[in-house]
C-alpha cells in the first residue's frame, strides 16, 4: 500500500494496475511504478514508503516514516532512532535493540547472522524508498523471522541530485546535516560492450542532547554505491556503509516516576544484585549506561540476464562491528559477518500463460567474540565472561507466480531455514568480596554448547483482480524464527536452573492466514488497503523473570489476530486557488487504523527463582504484553499550488495496554497532536518545519515488557519543534 503523492485531477485518467511480471530491484531501469505493479501481484498487505514521504519528515527515526503504516508499530525509546519495532506483535519481547523483523539494504541482509540487528546505522535520507513486507508472506526477505522484513532501497546516480544539502535543527539540542551527490557518467566502451557508470555518496551527522537525563546521542554515517551497466544484460553495483554511533541510555521509568519527573534518568531502584558479581545497578546516569560502536559494511550485487526473461544474481556481503556497551556490566564485542545470496528468476510463459519462477539460496556466517566486564560507573573492572560464539545459517527458497486467468494469479512457494550455533564460554567469579568492584576475577568454568534449528515453511496464496484498479488477496504461510544468541546465553533456564551453555529454548513457529482487499478509485481520488489476519503461533519466545532478572522461555501456544486498515482520499480541490491540474489547491486526508488482539491460548508456568517451584506466568486468555489493542493515526493536509503545504496529524491509543503477562499493570492511553509544514520555494530550495506533541502530553509510546521492577515507561519527548532547509541541483 502506498498513498497518493501526486496531485489528483478529475480530468486526468488514472493509470491502470498492470499485471505483467516486474522485477523489483535497485536497477537502472527500475522506477517506483514498477514496484507498485509488483506489490499488486503479491497476495499480502505490504507497505511502500516513497521518497517524498521520507524527505517531507524529520527523517530521524522510523517513527517519522512508518506512522501511517497499519499493522506496523515503531516507537522511539528516548527520541533516538533505536526503538520498539514490531509487525503484528511478533517481536514484543524486544526490550532492547531489534529482532524478529529482517532488515535489508536493497535486498542484501543487514545484521548479524543469527538475526540480531539495530537501526542506528540506517540513515533514512540516503534511501529513495522503503518496502515493508508484513509477516510470514515475506518469503525471500523473511528468512528466519516471523515478523517479516523491511527493505531500504538506496538512491543511485539515476535517482539522486548532483548535489544535495540538508540541515535541520530543533529542540533538545538536535542538529542534523547531510551532503550527498549522485551522477551518471557518459556512455563508454568496455571491449565491444556499451557501458555506463553511476555513483551516489551521502555523508551525514546528527546530535541530540536528549529529553531525558543521560540520553545524549551522536551519529556519523557514510553511504555510497557505484553501479556499472554492461550492455543491456549485465549490471554490477557495490555498496559501502560506515557508521559511528555514540549514545547514552537513560533507561525506563515506573509510572510514578513518569508522571513525577519524566526527564529523570531511569535505572535500578533496589540495592545491588546479590553475588556472584558486583553489578552497577544505581540509576543509568550514575553508572554511565551507553552504547558505542563503529560499523563497516560492504556488499555487491551482480546481475546477468543470460537469456530471454531469465537472469542470475550473485550478492555477497561482509560487515564488521566493534561494540563498547556499559550497562549493569560492560559488554565489548568484535562482530564479523559474511553472507550473500544466489538467485535465479525465469519470467517465461508456462502453458501459454504469464508465469514467474524464482529460486535462491542464502548462506550466512557470524563470528562474535564477546567480553563482559564489571562496570565501575562507566569504567572497566574485572572480567566476568569471555565468549566466542559462531553462527552458521543457510536458507533456500522457491516461489512461482502463475496467472491462471486474466484476473487470477496463484502463488506457491516455500523455504527451508537452518541455523547452527556453537560457543566457547569462559565464566569468571570474584576472587573475594563480590560487592567490591575492584576485586579481580578467577576462571570458574568453561562451557561449549552446540545447538541446531531447522524448518520447512510452505506458502500458498492468490490475487484476484476484482477490477482493473483493485485486488482481493489471500495467503496461508508458515514462518519460523530461531532464538538469538543473546537469548540463548541468558543466565537462567525457564525452570530456574542456571544456564550451563545455551538456554533450553525452541524456535518459534507460526501459521499465518491473511485476507484483504486493496485498490484505488478509477480517477485516482482515493486509495485503500484493508486486511484481516490470524497468526497461530507455537513456542512463541517471551521474556521471563528469574531472581528479578530477565531471561527467556517459550510459551506453548499464542494467537495474534488483527485488522489493518489504511487509506487516503482527496476531499476537496480548488478551495482558494482554482485551476487545472496542479494549479489548484488540494485537501487530502489519510488514516491508518490497527486492531490487535494478541493473547495466550495456554497457561504458561515457570520458575521465578533459581531452582524454585513452577508458578503461573501467564493465564490462557491473557493479553501478550507490549502492544495496544487499538491505534489510529490521522492526518489532514493542505497543498497550495505555490508550493507550500501544512499537515496537522495525531496519534491516538484510546485505551491503556498491558505491560506484563499477568495483566496487572497497564501503560496509560494517549492522544498526541503534531503539525508538519513545508514550502518548495524553488525547484532547488525547500523549507521544512515540524512541531511535535503540541499539548506536551506525558506518555510512553514504547514500553519495556515484564520488567521486574515495574520500569515499563520509555519516555516520549515533550513538546518540541524542528525546522530545516534543503538545497539541491
C-alpha positions in Angstrom: 0.0 0.0 0.0 1.2 3.5 -0.8 -0.6 6.8 -0.6 -1.1 9.4 -3.4 1.8 11.8 -3.6 0.7 13.3 -6.9 -2.0 16.0 -7.3 -5.3 14.4 -8.3 -7.2 15.9 -11.1 -10.7 14.8 -12.2 -9.7 15.5 -15.8 -6.7 13.1 -15.6 -7.1 9.4 -16.3 -5.6 7.3 -13.5 -3.1 4.7 -14.6 -4.3 1.1 -14.7 -2.9 -1.6 -12.4 -0.9 -3.7 -14.9 -0.4 -7.4 -14.2 2.8 -8.2 -16.2 5.6 -9.6 -14.1 8.1 -7.0 -12.9 11.5 -7.4 -11.3 11.8 -5.5 -8.1 15.5 -4.5 -7.6 17.5 -1.3 -7.5 18.4 -1.3 -11.2 18.9 1.4 -13.6 15.7 0.7 -15.5 13.5 0.4 -12.4 11.2 3.1 -11.0 8.7 3.3 -8.2 5.7 2.5 -10.5 7.4 -0.9 -11.3 7.4 -1.6 -7.5 3.7 -0.7 -7.2 2.9 -3.1 -10.0 4.9 -5.9 -8.3 3.1 -5.2 -5.0 -0.2 -5.5 -6.8 0.8 -9.2 -7.7 1.6 -10.0 -4.0 -1.1 -11.9 -2.1 -0.5 -9.9 1.1 -0.6 -6.4 2.6 2.7 -4.7 2.1 3.8 -1.1 2.6 5.7 1.2 0.2 7.1 4.4 1.6 8.1 6.7 -1.2 10.9 9.3 -1.3 8.6 12.2 -0.9 7.3 10.7 2.4 10.9 10.4 3.7 12.1 13.9 2.7 8.9 15.6 4.0 9.7 14.5 7.5 12.4 14.9 10.1 13.8 11.5 8.9 15.4 10.9 12.3 13.9 7.5 13.1 11.4 5.0 11.6 8.5 6.5 13.5 8.8 9.6 11.2 8.1 7.5 8.1 6.0 4.5 9.4 3.4 6.4 11.4 0.8 5.7 8.7 1.7 2.0 8.1 -1.2 -0.1 9.6 0.0 -3.2 11.4 3.5 -1.8 11.8 4.4 -0.1 15.0 7.7 1.8 15.7 8.0 3.9 18.9 11.3 5.6 19.7 12.6 4.7 23.1 14.1 8.0 24.1 13.8 10.2 21.0 16.5 8.1 19.3 16.5 6.0 16.1 16.5 2.9 18.3 13.1 1.9 19.4 10.4 -0.8 19.9 9.6 -2.2 16.4 7.0 -4.8 15.8 4.8 -6.1 13.0 1.7 -7.9 14.0 3.0 -8.3 17.5 5.6 -11.0 16.7 8.6 -9.3 18.4 7.1 -7.8 21.6 9.9 -9.3 23.7 12.2 -6.6 22.2 13.1 -4.8 25.4 16.4 -3.7 23.8 17.7 -3.5 20.2 15.9 -5.3 17.5 14.9 -8.9 16.5 12.1 -10.7 14.7 12.0 -8.5 11.5 14.7 -8.7 8.9 16.4 -5.5 7.8 17.8 -5.4 4.3 19.6 -2.8 2.2 18.5 -3.2 -1.5 17.7 -6.8 -0.7 21.0 -7.5 1.0 20.7 -8.8 4.5 21.7 -6.3 7.2 22.5 -7.5 10.7 24.2 -10.4 12.4 23.9 -14.0 11.1 21.6 -15.0 14.0 19.1 -12.2 13.1 20.1 -9.7 15.8 20.2 -6.1 14.5 19.7 -2.4 15.2 18.7 0.8 13.5 21.4 3.3 14.5 23.4 2.8 11.3 20.4 3.5 9.0 20.3 7.0 7.5 16.8 7.4 6.1 17.9 10.3 3.8 20.2 8.0 1.9 17.3 5.9 0.6 14.8 6.6 -2.1 12.1 4.3 -0.8 11.3 1.8 2.0 9.5 -1.5 1.4 7.8 -3.3 4.3 6.8 -6.9 3.9 4.4 -7.9 6.7 4.6 -11.3 8.5 5.1 -14.7 7.1 4.4 -13.7 3.4 7.9 -12.2 3.2 9.2 -15.3 1.6 12.5 -14.2 0.1 13.3 -11.5 2.6 11.7 -13.1 5.6 14.4 -15.7 6.4 14.3 -16.9 10.0 11.9 -14.1 11.0 8.1 -14.3 11.7 7.6 -10.5 11.7 8.5 -10.0 8.1 11.1 -7.7 6.6 11.9 -4.1 5.9 14.0 -3.2 2.8 15.8 0.1 2.4 16.4 0.9 -1.3 19.3 3.4 -1.6 19.4 6.3 -4.0 21.7 5.8 -7.0 23.2 8.2 -9.6 20.0 7.7 -11.6 17.7 9.0 -8.9 19.9 11.5 -6.9 20.7 15.1 -7.5 24.3 16.0 -8.4 24.5 18.0 -5.2 22.0 17.9 -2.3 22.5 19.6 1.1 20.0 19.3 4.0 20.1 20.8 7.5 17.6 20.5 10.3 17.7 21.7 13.9 15.4 21.8 16.8 14.5 21.0 20.4 16.7 19.3 23.0 19.9 20.2 21.1 19.1 18.4 18.0 21.1 19.2 14.9 21.3 17.1 11.7 23.0 17.6 8.4 23.5 15.7 5.2 25.5 16.3 2.0 25.0 13.9 -0.9 25.9 13.7 -4.6 24.9 11.4 -7.4 25.6 11.3 -11.1 25.5 9.1 -14.2 28.6 9.1 -16.5 28.6 9.4 -20.2 28.5 6.1 -22.0 31.8 4.4 -22.8 33.1 1.2 -24.2 34.4 -1.9 -22.3 35.7 -4.1 -25.1 32.8 -4.4 -27.6 30.1 -3.6 -24.9 28.5 -0.2 -24.3 28.9 0.7 -20.6 27.6 3.3 -18.2 28.6 4.1 -14.6 26.9 5.9 -11.9 27.6 6.8 -8.3 25.9 8.0 -5.2 27.5 9.1 -1.9 25.9 10.5 1.2 27.7 11.9 4.3 25.6 12.8 7.3 25.8 13.5 11.0 23.4 14.3 13.8 23.5 15.1 17.5 20.9 15.4 20.3 21.4 16.5 23.9 18.2 14.5 24.6 14.9 15.0 26.5 15.8 12.7 29.4 18.9 12.9 31.5 21.6 10.7 30.1 20.1 10.5 26.6 22.7 12.3 24.6 23.4 10.7 21.2 25.5 11.3 18.1 25.7 9.6 14.7 28.1 9.9 11.8 27.3 7.9 8.6 28.6 7.4 5.1 26.5 5.6 2.5 27.9 5.1 -1.0 27.2 2.9 -4.0 28.8 2.6 -7.5 27.0 1.0 -10.4 28.3 -0.4 -13.7 25.9 -1.3 -16.6 27.5 -3.5 -19.2 25.4 -3.6 -22.4 21.8 -4.3 -21.8 22.1 -7.6 -19.9 24.7 -7.1 -17.1 24.8 -4.9 -14.1 27.1 -4.6 -11.0 26.6 -2.4 -8.0 28.8 -2.1 -5.0 27.6 -0.7 -1.7 29.5 0.7 1.3 28.3 1.8 4.7 30.3 3.3 7.6 28.6 4.3 10.8 30.0 5.7 14.1 27.3 5.6 16.8 27.5 7.0 20.3 24.6 7.1 22.7 23.8 7.3 26.4 20.9 5.2 27.6 18.5 6.9 30.0 16.5 3.8 31.0 12.8 3.2 31.5 10.7 4.7 34.4 8.0 3.4 36.6 4.6 5.0 36.1 5.0 7.1 39.2 8.4 8.3 38.1 7.0 9.1 34.6 4.3 11.5 36.0 6.5 12.9 38.8 9.5 13.8 36.6 9.6 12.4 33.1 13.1 13.9 32.3 14.9 12.0 35.1 17.2 9.1 34.2 15.8 5.6 34.8 17.5 2.6 36.3 17.6 0.3 39.3 15.6 1.2 42.4 16.8 -1.5 44.7 20.2 -2.4 46.3 22.8 -4.0 44.1 22.3 -7.5 42.8 23.4 -10.4 45.0 26.6 -12.4 44.3 28.3 -13.8 42.4 29.5 -10.5 41.0 29.2 -6.8 41.6 26.8 -5.0 39.1 26.4 -1.3 38.6 22.6 -1.0 39.3 22.2 2.5 40.5 20.4 4.8 38.0 21.7 4.8 34.4 23.3 8.2 34.7 25.4 7.2 37.7 26.5 4.0 36.0 27.1 5.8 32.7 25.0 3.4 30.7 25.6 3.8 27.0 26.3 2.2 23.6 29.2 3.0 21.4 30.1 1.2 18.2 31.6 1.6 14.7 30.4 -0.4 11.8 31.8 -1.0 8.3 29.8 -2.9 5.7 30.5 -3.7 2.0 28.2 -5.6 -0.4 28.0 -6.2 -4.1 25.1 -7.3 -6.4 25.8 -8.7 -9.9 23.0 -9.5 -12.3 23.3 -11.2 -15.6 20.3 -11.5 -18.0 21.8 -14.5 -19.8 18.6 -15.5 -21.7 15.3 -14.1 -22.7 13.3 -13.3 -19.5 15.9 -15.0 -17.3 18.6 -13.7 -15.0 21.0 -14.8 -12.3 22.0 -12.6 -9.4 25.0 -13.1 -7.1 25.0 -10.9 -3.9 27.9 -11.3 -1.4 28.4 -9.0 1.6 30.7 -8.6 4.6 30.4 -6.5 7.8 32.5 -5.7 10.9 31.3 -4.1 14.1 33.2 -3.2 17.3 30.9 -2.5 20.3 31.5 -1.0 23.7 28.3 -1.2 25.8 28.4 -0.3 29.5 25.2 -1.4 31.2 24.9 -3.3 34.5 28.2 -4.9 33.3 30.2 -3.7 30.3 29.9 -5.7 27.1 32.6 -5.5 24.5 32.2 -7.3 21.1 34.1 -7.9 17.9 31.4 -9.0 15.3 32.3 -10.4 11.8 29.5 -11.4 9.5 29.7 -12.7 5.9 27.0 -13.9 3.7 25.1 -13.5 0.5 22.5 -14.8 -1.9 22.4 -16.5 -5.3 19.1 -16.1 -7.1 17.6 -17.3 -10.4 14.5 -15.9 -12.0 12.6 -17.1 -15.0 9.6 -15.0 -16.4 8.8 -17.1 -19.5 5.3 -18.2 -20.1 4.0 -21.5 -18.7 1.2 -23.4 -20.6 0.8 -20.2 -22.6 0.1 -18.1 -19.6 2.3 -15.5 -17.8 4.5 -17.1 -15.1 7.3 -16.0 -12.8 9.5 -18.6 -11.1 12.2 -17.6 -8.6 14.6 -19.8 -6.6 17.5 -18.8 -4.4 19.9 -19.8 -1.6 21.1 -17.5 1.3 24.2 -18.6 3.3 25.4 -16.5 6.3 28.1 -17.0 8.9 28.8 -14.9 12.0 31.8 -14.9 14.3 31.3 -13.0 17.6 34.0 -12.5 20.3 32.4 -11.0 23.5 33.9 -9.9 26.7 31.9 -9.0 29.8 33.5 -6.8 32.4 32.5 -5.3 35.8 31.1 -1.8 35.1 32.6 0.7 37.7 30.4 3.8 36.8 31.4 3.5 33.1 35.0 2.3 33.7 36.1 -1.3 33.1 36.7 -3.7 36.0 37.4 -7.4 36.3 36.4 -9.8 33.5 33.2 -11.8 34.2 32.9 -13.7 30.9 34.9 -14.4 27.8 32.7 -15.9 25.0 33.3 -16.9 21.4 30.0 -17.6 19.5 29.7 -18.8 16.0 26.5 -18.8 13.9 26.0 -20.8 10.7 22.9 -20.1 8.7 21.6 -21.5 5.4 18.3 -20.7 3.7 16.8 -21.8 0.4 13.5 -20.7 -1.1 11.4 -21.1 -4.3 8.3 -19.3 -5.5 6.1 -19.5 -8.5 3.5 -16.9 -9.6 1.2 -18.2 -12.3 -1.5 -16.2 -14.0 -4.2 -18.9 -14.3 -6.6 -16.4 -15.9 -6.5 -12.7 -16.7 -7.9 -12.0 -13.3 -6.4 -14.7 -11.1 -2.7 -15.1 -10.0 -1.8 -18.2 -7.9 1.3 -18.1 -5.8 3.0 -21.2 -4.4 6.3 -21.2 -2.6 8.3 -22.4 0.3 11.6 -22.1 2.1 13.9 -24.1 4.3 15.9 -22.5 7.1 18.8 -24.0 9.0 20.7 -22.3 11.9 23.6 -23.8 13.8 25.1 -22.2 17.0 28.2 -23.2 18.8 30.1 -21.4 21.5 33.1 -21.5 23.9 32.1 -19.6 27.0 34.5 -19.0 29.9 32.8 -17.8 33.1 34.6 -16.0 35.9 33.9 -15.4 39.6 35.2 -12.8 42.0 38.3 -13.5 44.0 36.9 -12.0 47.1 34.0 -9.8 48.2 31.5 -9.8 45.3 30.3 -6.3 46.3 33.7 -4.8 45.7 34.1 -3.7 42.1 37.8 -3.6 42.3 38.2 -7.3 43.2 39.8 -9.4 40.4 38.2 -12.4 38.9 39.1 -16.1 38.6 38.0 -18.6 36.0 35.2 -20.8 37.4 34.1 -22.9 34.4 34.2 -23.3 30.6 31.1 -24.2 28.5 31.0 -25.4 24.9 27.3 -25.5 23.9 26.0 -26.6 20.5 22.5 -26.3 19.1 20.7 -26.6 15.8 17.4 -25.3 14.4 15.7 -26.0 11.1 12.3 -26.0 9.5 10.5 -26.2 6.1 7.9 -23.5 5.6 5.3 -23.6 2.7 3.3 -20.7 1.3 0.1 -20.6 -0.7 -1.8 -17.5 -1.9 -3.7 -15.9 -4.7 -4.5 -12.4 -6.0 -7.9 -11.9 -7.7 -8.3 -8.7 -9.6 -11.9 -7.6 -8.9 -11.4 -4.6 -11.3 -8.5 -3.0 -13.2 -7.9 -0.9 -10.1 -8.4 -3.4 -7.2 -7.4 -6.8 -5.9 -8.6 -9.3 -3.4 -5.8 -11.3 -1.9 -5.3 -14.3 0.4 -2.3 -16.2 1.8 -1.7 -19.1 4.1 2.0 -19.1 5.1 4.1 -20.8 7.7 7.0 -19.0 9.3 9.8 -19.9 11.7 12.3 -18.0 13.9 15.1 -19.4 15.9 16.2 -17.7 19.1 19.0 -15.2 19.0 22.4 -15.7 20.6 21.7 -13.1 23.2 18.6 -15.1 24.2 20.4 -18.5 24.2 23.1 -17.2 26.5 20.8 -15.6 29.2 21.6 -16.5 32.8 18.8 -18.9 33.7 16.7 -21.6 32.1 12.9 -21.4 32.3 12.8 -24.0 35.1 15.1 -21.7 37.2 18.2 -23.8 36.8 21.4 -21.9 35.9 22.3 -21.8 32.2 25.2 -24.2 31.6 25.7 -23.2 27.9 22.6 -22.4 25.8 19.1 -21.9 27.2 16.6 -24.7 26.7 14.8 -22.6 24.0 13.0 -23.9 21.0 12.4 -21.9 17.8 9.0 -20.1 17.5 6.7 -21.1 14.6 3.5 -19.7 13.2 0.9 -20.3 10.5 -0.4 -17.0 9.1 -3.8 -16.7 7.4 -4.5 -13.4 5.8 -7.2 -12.0 3.5 -7.6 -8.4 2.3 -8.7 -6.0 -0.4 -6.8 -3.1 -1.8 -7.2 -0.6 -4.7 -7.9 2.9 -5.8 -10.7 4.8 -7.5 -10.7 4.9 -11.3 -10.0 8.6 -11.2 -7.2 8.2 -8.5 -9.1 10.2 -5.9 -8.9 7.6 -3.1 -6.8 4.6 -2.1 -7.4 1.8 0.4 -6.0 -1.4 1.8 -7.9 -3.5 4.4 -6.6 -6.7 5.8 -7.6 -9.3 8.4 -5.1 -11.9 9.6 -4.7 -14.6 12.1 -1.3 -16.0 13.3 -1.4 -19.3 15.2 1.9 -19.4 17.0 3.7 -22.2 18.7 6.6 -21.8 21.1 6.5 -18.0 21.0 9.6 -16.7 22.7 8.7 -14.4 25.6 10.7 -12.7 28.3 10.8 -14.4 31.7 11.9 -13.3 35.2 14.3 -15.4 37.3 15.5 -13.8 40.5 14.2 -10.5 39.2 16.4 -10.7 36.1 15.1 -11.0 32.6 15.7 -14.2 30.7 13.6 -16.0 28.0 11.3 -19.0 27.6 8.8 -20.5 25.2 5.0 -20.2 25.6 3.1 -23.2 24.5 0.6 -21.5 22.2 -0.4 -18.0 21.4 -2.7 -16.3 18.9 -2.2 -13.0 17.1 -5.3 -11.7 15.4 -5.8 -8.3 13.8 -7.4 -6.0 11.3 -5.3 -3.3 9.5 -7.0 -0.5 7.5 -5.3 2.3 5.7 -6.2 4.8 3.0 -6.1 8.3 1.7 -8.7 10.5 -0.1 -8.6 13.8 -1.8 -11.6 15.5 -0.2 -11.5 18.9 -2.0 -9.8 20.8 -4.7 -9.9 24.5 -5.7 -10.9 25.9 -2.4 -8.9 29.1 -2.6 -6.8 28.5 -5.7 -8.7 27.1 -8.6 -7.3 25.9 -11.9 -6.5 22.8 -14.0 -4.2 20.1 -12.7 -1.5 21.4 -10.3 -2.7 25.0 -10.5 -5.4 24.1 -7.9 -5.0 23.8 -4.2 -6.0 20.5 -2.6 -7.0 19.0 0.8 -6.1 15.3 1.4 -6.9 13.1 4.4 -5.1 9.8 5.2 -5.5 7.4 8.1 -4.1 4.2 9.4 -6.0 2.1 11.9 -4.8 -1.1 13.6 -6.8 -3.5 15.8 -4.6 -6.1 17.5 -5.7 -8.9 19.8 -2.6 -10.9 20.9 -3.2 -13.4 23.6 -2.0 -16.6 25.3 -4.1 -19.7 24.4 -2.5 -22.0 27.0 -1.4 -21.3 30.6 2.3 -20.7 31.0 4.1 -21.9 34.0 7.8 -21.5 35.1 10.2 -20.7 37.9 10.8 -17.2 39.2 13.7 -18.1 41.4 16.7 -20.4 40.9 15.5 -23.9 41.5 12.2 -22.6 42.6 8.7 -24.1 42.1 6.7 -23.6 38.9 4.3 -20.7 39.2 1.7 -19.1 36.8 3.4 -16.7 34.5 0.5 -16.1 32.1 -3.0 -17.4 32.1 -4.8 -18.7 29.0 -6.7 -15.7 27.6 -4.3 -13.1 29.0 -3.0 -10.5 26.6 0.6 -10.7 25.4 2.1 -7.5 26.8 3.5 -4.7 24.8 1.0 -3.5 22.2 -2.2 -1.5 22.2 -5.4 -3.1 21.1 -6.5 -0.1 19.1 -4.3 2.6 17.5 -5.1 5.3 15.0 -3.0 7.8 13.0 -4.9 10.5 11.1 -3.7 13.5 9.0 -5.3 16.3 7.1 -3.1 18.0 4.6 -3.5 21.2 2.6 -1.3 21.8 -0.5 -1.2 25.1 -2.3 -0.1 25.4 -5.9 2.6 27.9 -4.9 4.5 25.0 -3.3 3.7 25.3 0.4 1.7 22.8 2.5 0.6 22.2 6.1 -0.4 18.9 7.7 -1.8 18.6 11.3 -1.9 14.9 12.4 -2.4 12.9 15.5 -1.6 9.5 17.1 -4.2 8.0 19.3 -4.1 5.0 21.5 -7.6 5.2 23.1 -7.1 2.6 25.9 -4.2 1.5 28.0 -2.4 -1.7 27.2 -0.8 -4.4 29.4 2.9 -4.4 30.0 3.2 -7.6 32.0 2.0 -11.2 31.2 -0.2 -11.5 34.4 -2.1 -8.5 33.0 -1.9 -6.5 36.3 -0.2 -3.3 35.0 -1.2 -1.1 32.1 0.6 1.6 30.1 -1.8 4.6 30.0 -3.7 5.6 26.9 -2.6 8.7 25.0 -3.5 11.2 22.3 -0.7 13.2 20.7 -1.0 16.1 18.3 1.7 17.0 15.7 2.0 19.6 12.9 4.1 19.4 9.8 4.6 22.0 7.0 6.9 22.7 4.1 7.5 25.2 1.3 9.1 24.3 -2.1 10.3 27.8 -2.8 12.0 26.8 -6.0 12.8 23.5 -7.6 16.2 23.8 -5.8 15.2 25.1 -2.3 12.8 23.7 0.2 12.0 24.7 3.7 10.6 22.3 6.3 9.2 22.7 9.9 7.5 20.3 12.4 6.0 20.7 15.8 5.6 17.5 17.9 3.5 16.7 20.9 1.8 20.1 20.8 -0.1 19.6 24.0 3.0 18.5 25.9 1.4 15.1 26.7 3.3 13.0 29.2 3.2 9.4 27.9 5.3 6.4 26.9 4.8 5.1 23.3 7.4 2.4 23.7 7.4 0.1 26.7 9.6 -2.4 28.5 7.8 -5.7 28.8 7.6 -7.7 32.1 10.2 -5.6 33.9 10.9 -7.0 37.4 11.0 -3.5 39.0 7.9 -2.1 37.1 10.0 0.2 35.0 7.8 0.0 31.9 7.8 3.5 30.5 10.2 4.5 27.8 9.6 8.2 27.9 8.3 10.0 24.8 9.7 13.5 24.2 7.7 16.6 25.3 6.6 19.5 23.2 9.2 20.2 20.6 9.9 21.9 17.3 12.2 21.4 14.4 13.0 23.4 11.2 15.3 22.9 8.3 16.1 23.5 4.7 17.3 21.5 1.7 19.1 22.7 -1.4 19.7 20.6 -4.4 20.5 20.8 -8.1 
